[in-house]
Short mmCIF file of C-alpha atoms in Angstrom, two decimals:
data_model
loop_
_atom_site.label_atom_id
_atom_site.label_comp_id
_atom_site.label_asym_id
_atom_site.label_seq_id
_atom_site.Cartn_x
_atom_site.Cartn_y
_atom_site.Cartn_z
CA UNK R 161 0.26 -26.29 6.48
CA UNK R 162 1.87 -22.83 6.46
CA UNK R 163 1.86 -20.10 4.54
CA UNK R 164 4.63 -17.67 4.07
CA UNK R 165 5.02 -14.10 3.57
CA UNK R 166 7.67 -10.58 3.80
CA UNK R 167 7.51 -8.41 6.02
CA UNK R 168 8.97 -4.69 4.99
CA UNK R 169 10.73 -2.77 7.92
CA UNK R 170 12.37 0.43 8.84
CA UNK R 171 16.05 -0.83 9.39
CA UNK R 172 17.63 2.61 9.20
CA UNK R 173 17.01 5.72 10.98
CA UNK R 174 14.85 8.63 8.49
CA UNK R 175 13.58 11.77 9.71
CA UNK R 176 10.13 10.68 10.10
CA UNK R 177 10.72 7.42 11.57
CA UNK R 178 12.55 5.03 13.88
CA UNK R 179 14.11 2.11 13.14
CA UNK R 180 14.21 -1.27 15.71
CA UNK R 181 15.43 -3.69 13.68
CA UNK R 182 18.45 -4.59 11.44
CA UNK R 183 16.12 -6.27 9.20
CA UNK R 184 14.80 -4.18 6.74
CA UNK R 185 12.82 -7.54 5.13
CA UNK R 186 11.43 -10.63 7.09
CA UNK R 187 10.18 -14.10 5.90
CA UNK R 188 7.75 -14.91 7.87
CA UNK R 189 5.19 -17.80 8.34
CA UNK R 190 1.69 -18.23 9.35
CA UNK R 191 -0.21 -21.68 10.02
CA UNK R 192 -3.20 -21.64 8.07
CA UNK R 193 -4.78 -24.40 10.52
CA UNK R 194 -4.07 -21.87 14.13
CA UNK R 195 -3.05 -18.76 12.74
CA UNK R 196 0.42 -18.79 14.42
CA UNK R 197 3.16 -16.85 13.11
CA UNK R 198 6.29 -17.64 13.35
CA UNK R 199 9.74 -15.08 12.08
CA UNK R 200 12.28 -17.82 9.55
CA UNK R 201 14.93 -15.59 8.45
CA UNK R 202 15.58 -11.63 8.17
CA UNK R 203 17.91 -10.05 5.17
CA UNK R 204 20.02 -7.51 6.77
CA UNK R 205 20.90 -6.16 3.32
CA UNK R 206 18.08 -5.04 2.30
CA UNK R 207 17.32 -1.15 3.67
CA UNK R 208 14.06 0.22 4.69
CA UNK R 209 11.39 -1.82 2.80
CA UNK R 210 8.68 0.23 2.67
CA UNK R 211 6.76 -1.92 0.02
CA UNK R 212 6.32 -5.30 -1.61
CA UNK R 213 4.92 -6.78 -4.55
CA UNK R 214 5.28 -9.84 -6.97
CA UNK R 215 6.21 -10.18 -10.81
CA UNK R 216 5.19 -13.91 -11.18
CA UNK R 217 5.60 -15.98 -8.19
CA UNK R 218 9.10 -15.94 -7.86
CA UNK R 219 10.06 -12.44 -8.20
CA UNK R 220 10.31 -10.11 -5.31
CA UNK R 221 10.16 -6.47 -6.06
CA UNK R 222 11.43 -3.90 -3.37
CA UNK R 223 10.78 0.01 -2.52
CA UNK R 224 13.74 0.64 -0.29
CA UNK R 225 13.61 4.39 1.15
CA UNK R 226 16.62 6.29 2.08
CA UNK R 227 14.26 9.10 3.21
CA UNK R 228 15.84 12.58 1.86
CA UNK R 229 18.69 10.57 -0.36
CA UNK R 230 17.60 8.80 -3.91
CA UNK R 231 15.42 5.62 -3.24
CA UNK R 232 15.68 2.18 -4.95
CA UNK R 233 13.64 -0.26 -6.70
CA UNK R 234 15.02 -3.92 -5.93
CA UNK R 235 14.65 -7.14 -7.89
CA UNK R 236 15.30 -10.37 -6.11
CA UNK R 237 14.69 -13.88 -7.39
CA UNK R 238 13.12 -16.28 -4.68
CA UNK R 239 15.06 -19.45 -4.34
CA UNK R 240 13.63 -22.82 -3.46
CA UNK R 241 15.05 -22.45 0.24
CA UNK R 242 13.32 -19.26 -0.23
CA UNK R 243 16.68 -17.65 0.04
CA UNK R 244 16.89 -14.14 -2.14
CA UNK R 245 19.02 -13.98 -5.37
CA UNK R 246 19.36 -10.43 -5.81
CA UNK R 247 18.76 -9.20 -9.47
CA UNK R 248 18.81 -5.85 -10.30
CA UNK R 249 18.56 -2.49 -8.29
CA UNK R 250 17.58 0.90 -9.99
CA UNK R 251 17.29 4.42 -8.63
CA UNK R 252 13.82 6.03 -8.37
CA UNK R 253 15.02 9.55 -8.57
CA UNK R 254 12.77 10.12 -5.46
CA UNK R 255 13.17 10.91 -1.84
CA UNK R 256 11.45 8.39 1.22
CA UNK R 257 10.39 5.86 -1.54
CA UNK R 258 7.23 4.46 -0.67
CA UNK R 259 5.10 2.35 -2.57
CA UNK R 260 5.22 0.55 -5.76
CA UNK R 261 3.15 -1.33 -8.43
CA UNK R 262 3.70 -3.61 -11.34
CA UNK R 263 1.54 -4.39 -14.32
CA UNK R 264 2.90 -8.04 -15.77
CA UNK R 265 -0.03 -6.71 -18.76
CA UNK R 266 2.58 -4.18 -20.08
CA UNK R 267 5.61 -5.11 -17.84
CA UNK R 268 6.23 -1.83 -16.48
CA UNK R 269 7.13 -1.22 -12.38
CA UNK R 270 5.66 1.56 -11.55
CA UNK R 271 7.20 3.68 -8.04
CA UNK R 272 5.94 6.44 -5.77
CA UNK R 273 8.67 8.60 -3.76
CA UNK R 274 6.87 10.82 -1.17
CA UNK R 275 9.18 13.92 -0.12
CA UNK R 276 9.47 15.53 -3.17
CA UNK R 277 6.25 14.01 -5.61
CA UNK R 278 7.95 11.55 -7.98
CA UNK R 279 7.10 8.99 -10.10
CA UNK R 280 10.00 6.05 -11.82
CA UNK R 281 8.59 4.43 -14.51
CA UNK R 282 10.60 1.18 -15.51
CA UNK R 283 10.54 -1.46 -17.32
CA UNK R 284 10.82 -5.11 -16.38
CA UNK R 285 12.29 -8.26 -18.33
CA UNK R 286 12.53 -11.80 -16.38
CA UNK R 287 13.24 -9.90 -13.24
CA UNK R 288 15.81 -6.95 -14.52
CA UNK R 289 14.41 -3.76 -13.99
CA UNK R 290 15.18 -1.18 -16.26
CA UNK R 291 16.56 2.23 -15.07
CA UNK R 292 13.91 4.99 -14.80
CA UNK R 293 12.32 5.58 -18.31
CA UNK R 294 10.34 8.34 -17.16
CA UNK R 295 10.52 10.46 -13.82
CA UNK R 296 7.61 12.60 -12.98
CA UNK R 297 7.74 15.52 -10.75
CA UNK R 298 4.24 16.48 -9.46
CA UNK R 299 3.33 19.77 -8.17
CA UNK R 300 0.38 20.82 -5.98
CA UNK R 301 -0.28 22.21 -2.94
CA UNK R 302 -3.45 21.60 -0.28
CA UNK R 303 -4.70 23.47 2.88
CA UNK R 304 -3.24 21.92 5.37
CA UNK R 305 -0.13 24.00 5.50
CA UNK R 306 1.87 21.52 7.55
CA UNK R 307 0.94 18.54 5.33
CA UNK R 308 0.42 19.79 2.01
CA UNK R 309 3.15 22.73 1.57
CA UNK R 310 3.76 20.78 -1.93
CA UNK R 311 2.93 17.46 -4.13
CA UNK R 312 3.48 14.34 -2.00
CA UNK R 313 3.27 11.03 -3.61
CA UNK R 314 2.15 8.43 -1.55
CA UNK R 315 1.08 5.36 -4.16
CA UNK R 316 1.17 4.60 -7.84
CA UNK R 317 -1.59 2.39 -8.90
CA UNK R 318 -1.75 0.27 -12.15
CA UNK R 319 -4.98 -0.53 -13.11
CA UNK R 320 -5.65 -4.73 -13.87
CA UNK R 321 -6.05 -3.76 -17.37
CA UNK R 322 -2.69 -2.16 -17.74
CA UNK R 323 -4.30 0.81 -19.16
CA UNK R 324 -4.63 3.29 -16.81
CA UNK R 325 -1.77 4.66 -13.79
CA UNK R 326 -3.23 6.67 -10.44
CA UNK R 327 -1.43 8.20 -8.72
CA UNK R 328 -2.24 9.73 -4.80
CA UNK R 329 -1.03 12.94 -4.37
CA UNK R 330 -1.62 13.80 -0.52
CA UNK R 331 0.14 17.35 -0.46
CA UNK R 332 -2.15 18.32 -4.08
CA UNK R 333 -5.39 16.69 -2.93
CA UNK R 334 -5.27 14.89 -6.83
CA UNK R 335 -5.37 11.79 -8.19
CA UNK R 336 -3.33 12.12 -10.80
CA UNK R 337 -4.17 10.09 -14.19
CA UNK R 338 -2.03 8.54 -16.73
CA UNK R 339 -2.56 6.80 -19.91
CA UNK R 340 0.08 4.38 -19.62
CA UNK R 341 0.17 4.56 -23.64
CA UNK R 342 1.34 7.97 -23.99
CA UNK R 343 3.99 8.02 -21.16
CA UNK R 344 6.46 10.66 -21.95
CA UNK R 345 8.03 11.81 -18.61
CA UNK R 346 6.46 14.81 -19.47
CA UNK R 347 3.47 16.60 -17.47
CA UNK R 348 1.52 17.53 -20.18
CA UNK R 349 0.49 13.42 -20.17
CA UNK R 350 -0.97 14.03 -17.14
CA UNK R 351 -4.56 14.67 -15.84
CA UNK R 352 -4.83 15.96 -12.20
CA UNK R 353 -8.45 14.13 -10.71
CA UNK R 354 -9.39 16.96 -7.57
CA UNK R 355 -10.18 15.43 -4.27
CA UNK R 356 -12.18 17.31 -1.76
CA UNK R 357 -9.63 19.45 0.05
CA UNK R 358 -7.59 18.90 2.87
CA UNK R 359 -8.16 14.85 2.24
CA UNK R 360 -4.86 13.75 0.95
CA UNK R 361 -5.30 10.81 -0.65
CA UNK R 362 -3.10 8.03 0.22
CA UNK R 363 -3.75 4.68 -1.15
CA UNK R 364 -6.45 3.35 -3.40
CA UNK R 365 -7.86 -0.05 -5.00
CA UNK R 366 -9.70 -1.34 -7.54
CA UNK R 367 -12.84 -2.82 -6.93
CA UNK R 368 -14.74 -6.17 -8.18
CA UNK R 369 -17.91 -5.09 -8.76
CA UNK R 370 -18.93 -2.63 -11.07
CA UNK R 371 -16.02 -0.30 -12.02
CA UNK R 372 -15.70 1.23 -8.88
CA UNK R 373 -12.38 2.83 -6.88
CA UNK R 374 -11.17 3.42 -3.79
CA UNK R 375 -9.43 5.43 -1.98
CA UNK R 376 -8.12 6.30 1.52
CA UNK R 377 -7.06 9.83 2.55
CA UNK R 378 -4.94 9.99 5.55
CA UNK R 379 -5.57 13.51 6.78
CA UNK R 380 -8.88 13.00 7.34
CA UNK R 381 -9.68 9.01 7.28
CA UNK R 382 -12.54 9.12 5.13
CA UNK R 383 -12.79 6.37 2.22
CA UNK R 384 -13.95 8.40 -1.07
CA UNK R 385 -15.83 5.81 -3.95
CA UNK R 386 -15.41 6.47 -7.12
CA UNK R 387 -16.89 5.22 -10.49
CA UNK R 388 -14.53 4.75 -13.02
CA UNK R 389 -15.23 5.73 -16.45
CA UNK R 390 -13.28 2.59 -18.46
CA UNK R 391 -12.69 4.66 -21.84
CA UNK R 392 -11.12 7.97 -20.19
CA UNK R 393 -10.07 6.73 -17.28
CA UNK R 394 -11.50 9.53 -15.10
CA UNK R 395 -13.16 9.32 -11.84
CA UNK R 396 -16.58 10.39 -10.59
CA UNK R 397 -17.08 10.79 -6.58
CA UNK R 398 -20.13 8.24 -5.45
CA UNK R 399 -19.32 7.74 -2.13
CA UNK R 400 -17.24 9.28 1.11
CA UNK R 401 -17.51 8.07 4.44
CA UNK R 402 -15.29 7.83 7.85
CA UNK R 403 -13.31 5.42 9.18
CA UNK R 404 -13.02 6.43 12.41
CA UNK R 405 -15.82 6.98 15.52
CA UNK R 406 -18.02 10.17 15.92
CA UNK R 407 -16.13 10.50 19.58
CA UNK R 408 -12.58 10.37 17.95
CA UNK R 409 -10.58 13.63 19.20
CA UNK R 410 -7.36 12.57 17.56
CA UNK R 411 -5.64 13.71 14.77
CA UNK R 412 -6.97 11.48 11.95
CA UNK R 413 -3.87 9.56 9.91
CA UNK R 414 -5.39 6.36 8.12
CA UNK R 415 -2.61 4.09 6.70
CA UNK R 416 -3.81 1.07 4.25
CA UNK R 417 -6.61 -0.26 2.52
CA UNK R 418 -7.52 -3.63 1.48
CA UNK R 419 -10.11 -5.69 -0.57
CA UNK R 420 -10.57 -9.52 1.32
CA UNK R 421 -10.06 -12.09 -1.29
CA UNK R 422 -13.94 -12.96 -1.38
CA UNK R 423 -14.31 -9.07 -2.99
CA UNK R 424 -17.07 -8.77 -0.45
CA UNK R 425 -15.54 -6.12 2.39
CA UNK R 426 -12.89 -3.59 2.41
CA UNK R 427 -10.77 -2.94 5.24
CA UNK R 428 -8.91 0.46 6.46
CA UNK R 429 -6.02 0.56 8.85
CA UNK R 430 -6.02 4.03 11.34
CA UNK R 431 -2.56 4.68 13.01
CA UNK R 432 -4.09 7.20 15.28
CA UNK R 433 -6.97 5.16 16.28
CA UNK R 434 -4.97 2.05 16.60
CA UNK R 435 -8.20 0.03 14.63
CA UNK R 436 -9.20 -1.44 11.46
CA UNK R 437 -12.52 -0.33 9.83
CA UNK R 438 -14.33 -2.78 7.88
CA UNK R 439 -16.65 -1.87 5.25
CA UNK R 440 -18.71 -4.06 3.41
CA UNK R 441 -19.50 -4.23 -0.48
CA UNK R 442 -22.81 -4.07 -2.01
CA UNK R 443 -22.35 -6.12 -5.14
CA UNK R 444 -25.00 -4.37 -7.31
CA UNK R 445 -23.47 -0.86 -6.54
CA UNK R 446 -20.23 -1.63 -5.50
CA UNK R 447 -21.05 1.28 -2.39
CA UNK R 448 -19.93 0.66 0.90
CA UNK R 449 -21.61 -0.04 4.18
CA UNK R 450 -20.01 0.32 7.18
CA UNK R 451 -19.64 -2.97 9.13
CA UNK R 452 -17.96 -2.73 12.02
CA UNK R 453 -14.30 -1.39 13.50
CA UNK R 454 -11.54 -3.63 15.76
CA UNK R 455 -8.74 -2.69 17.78
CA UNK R 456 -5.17 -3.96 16.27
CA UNK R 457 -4.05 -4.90 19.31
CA UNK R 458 -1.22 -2.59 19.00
CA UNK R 459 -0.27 0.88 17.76
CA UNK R 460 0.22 2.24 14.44
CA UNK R 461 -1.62 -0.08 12.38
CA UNK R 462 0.84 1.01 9.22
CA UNK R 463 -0.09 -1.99 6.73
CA UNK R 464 -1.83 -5.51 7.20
CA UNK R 465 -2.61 -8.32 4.61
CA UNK R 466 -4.93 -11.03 3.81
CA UNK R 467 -3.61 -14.56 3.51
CA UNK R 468 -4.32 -16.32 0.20
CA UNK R 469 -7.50 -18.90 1.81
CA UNK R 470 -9.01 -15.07 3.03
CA UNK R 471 -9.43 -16.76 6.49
CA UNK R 472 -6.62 -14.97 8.03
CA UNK R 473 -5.29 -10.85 8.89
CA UNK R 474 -2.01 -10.06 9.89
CA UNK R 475 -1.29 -6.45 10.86
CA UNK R 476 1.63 -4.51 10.94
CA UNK R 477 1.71 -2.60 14.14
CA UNK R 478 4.73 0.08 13.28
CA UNK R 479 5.14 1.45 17.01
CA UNK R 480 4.69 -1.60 19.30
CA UNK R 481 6.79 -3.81 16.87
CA UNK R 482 4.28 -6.65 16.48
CA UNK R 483 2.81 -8.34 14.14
CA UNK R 484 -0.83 -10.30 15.23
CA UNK R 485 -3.15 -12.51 13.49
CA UNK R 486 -6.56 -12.44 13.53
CA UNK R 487 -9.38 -14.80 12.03
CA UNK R 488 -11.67 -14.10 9.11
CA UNK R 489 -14.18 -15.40 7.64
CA UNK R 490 -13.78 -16.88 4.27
CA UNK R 491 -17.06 -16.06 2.74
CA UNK R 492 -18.39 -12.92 4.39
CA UNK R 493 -14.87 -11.26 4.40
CA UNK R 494 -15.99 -9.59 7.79
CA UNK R 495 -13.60 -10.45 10.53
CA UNK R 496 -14.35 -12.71 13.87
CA UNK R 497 -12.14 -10.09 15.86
CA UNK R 498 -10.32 -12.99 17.32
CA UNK R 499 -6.74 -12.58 18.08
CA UNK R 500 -4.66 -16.23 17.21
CA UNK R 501 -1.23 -15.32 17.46
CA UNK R 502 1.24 -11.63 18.02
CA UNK R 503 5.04 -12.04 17.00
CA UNK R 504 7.65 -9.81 17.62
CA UNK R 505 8.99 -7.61 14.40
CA UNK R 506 11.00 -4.42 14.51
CA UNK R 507 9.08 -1.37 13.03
CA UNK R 508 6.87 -3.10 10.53
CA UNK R 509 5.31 -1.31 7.59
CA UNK R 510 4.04 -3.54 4.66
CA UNK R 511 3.24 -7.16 4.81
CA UNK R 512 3.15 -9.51 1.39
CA UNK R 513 1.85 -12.68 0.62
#
């Protein structure tokens, strides 16, 4: 039996990155019995996917960066011969596009543009996306003078509930907060959460137990927990620990950050390190515990993803062009470290299931 999933790539040459392949998307397969993956078809005409998600289970939504020009937000419908019908395409008023969101509680898409600190707010009906309703413009600045000269968006995160937005501001060291009830564009709606400085907070997700958060900063690669108060929204700091060894002299630059399907471990991606940390999840507290760290078997670990059965890993390796499996187990969440399968794939940066 296989399973099969997208692969987002850098397909056109940006500023900050290369590009190795013509495909900016890939449908991909992996063989839940060996792990195996195998490349079935690339879409040429789709630029620079920088992130995935699903409305439903047959609608693919797109972030497609054209670094310092306007992003887009793509619909597509998926076909039985998993062929791509596109849908609808919308602007995100953002440069170098970079992550997106979608709530099917409220039916809003929500997208993150990174140069200049944007949020697109849009609706979505059957699969049409709305142009931007609201565009936010975040401002901020941080310590690190070469990373944080202003706001940088870097994820927009819908809570399951549909009630509250986050947003990672790496150049502001903020979270910033939205009550997705009183959206107005405006940024008086807004309430900036302060991380410690000179984090920058890149991703985050929600946890299972308790009403915990959390989030990965990339300057640093330390994985703050928060406790999230569910009538305000606002976060409390529980919890911040590295990702990376005591004997790292790198510069830190963690990438992604994932909950296994069994909600018992948490995994964190380090480009510089070329590992994955692997955290696992008291389920009275919902604090972490540091389990144990693998190499990626390649470099730039930019984004990985759990299959559905949560006995498989595949990682995105950005710089060596690969994409590996590795094994899991089911229950525990905490990996076996063994490598099943590597595939070739041009400048990877998000993997979907």
């Amino acid at each position: 039996m296989e399973q099969l999933f997208y692969v987002g790539s850098y397909s056109k040459q940006g500023g900050y990155f290369p590009a190795r392949t013509k495909d900016g998307l890939s449908l991909c397969s992996l063989n839940n019995n060996t792990g195996v993956l195998s490349k079935k078809r690339g879409f040429k005409d789709i630029v620079n996917a920088t992130y995935l998600a699903k409305y439903g289970e047959r609608i693919l939504l797109v972030a497609s960066d054209e670094y310092y020009d306007p992003g887009n937000v793509l619909s597509f419908a998926i076909q039985n011969d998993e062929s791509l019908w596109p849908l609808s395409s919308q602007s995100t008023h953002g440069a170098a596009t970079c992550h997106l969101s979608v709530s099917e509680v409220i039916d809003k898409v929500f997208v993150a543009s990174y140069i200049d600190g944007k949020l697109s707010v849009h609706s979505i009906r059957e699969g049409m996306l709305s142009p931007a309703e609201y565009v936010y413009q975040y401002h901020g600045y941080g310590p690190n003078k070469e990373r944080q000269e202003k706001s940088h968006a870097h994820c927009a995160e819908i809570s399951p509930n549909g009630k509250w937005l986050y947003v990672c501001d790496l150049g502001s060291d903020k979270i910033w907060l939205h009550d997705t009830k009183n959206l107005t564009g405006k940024f008086t709606d807004v309430t900036g959460i302060r991380v410690p400085l000179g984090y920058g907070p890149r991703h985050m997700v929600f946890g299972k137990y308790g009403s915990k958060i959390y989030v990965i900063c990339e300057l640093n690669a330390h994985v703050l927990t928060y406790e999230q108060n569910q009538e305000t929204g606002m976060l409390t700091l529980m919890d911040d620990q590295t990702t990376l060894p005591e004997d790292f002299l790198g510069v830190p630059s963690a990438s992604a950050i994932r909950m296994h399907p069994s909600n018992n471990a948490l995994y964190i991606s380090n480009r510089t390190h070329n590992s994955i940390a692997v955290f696992s999840i008291n389920k009275s507290t919902g604090l972490l515990t540091f389990e144990t760290r693998f190499d990626t078997n390649g470099k730039e670990p930019r984004d990985f993803n759990f299959d559905s059965t949560g006995k498989w890993l595949v990682c995105a390796n950005q710089e060596s062009d690969t994409l590996v499996s590795f094994e899991v187990d089911d229950k525990s969440g905490l990996p076996t470290k063994n490598i099943k399968s590597v595939l070739e794939c041009g400048t990877p940066v998000c993997v979907h299931f």
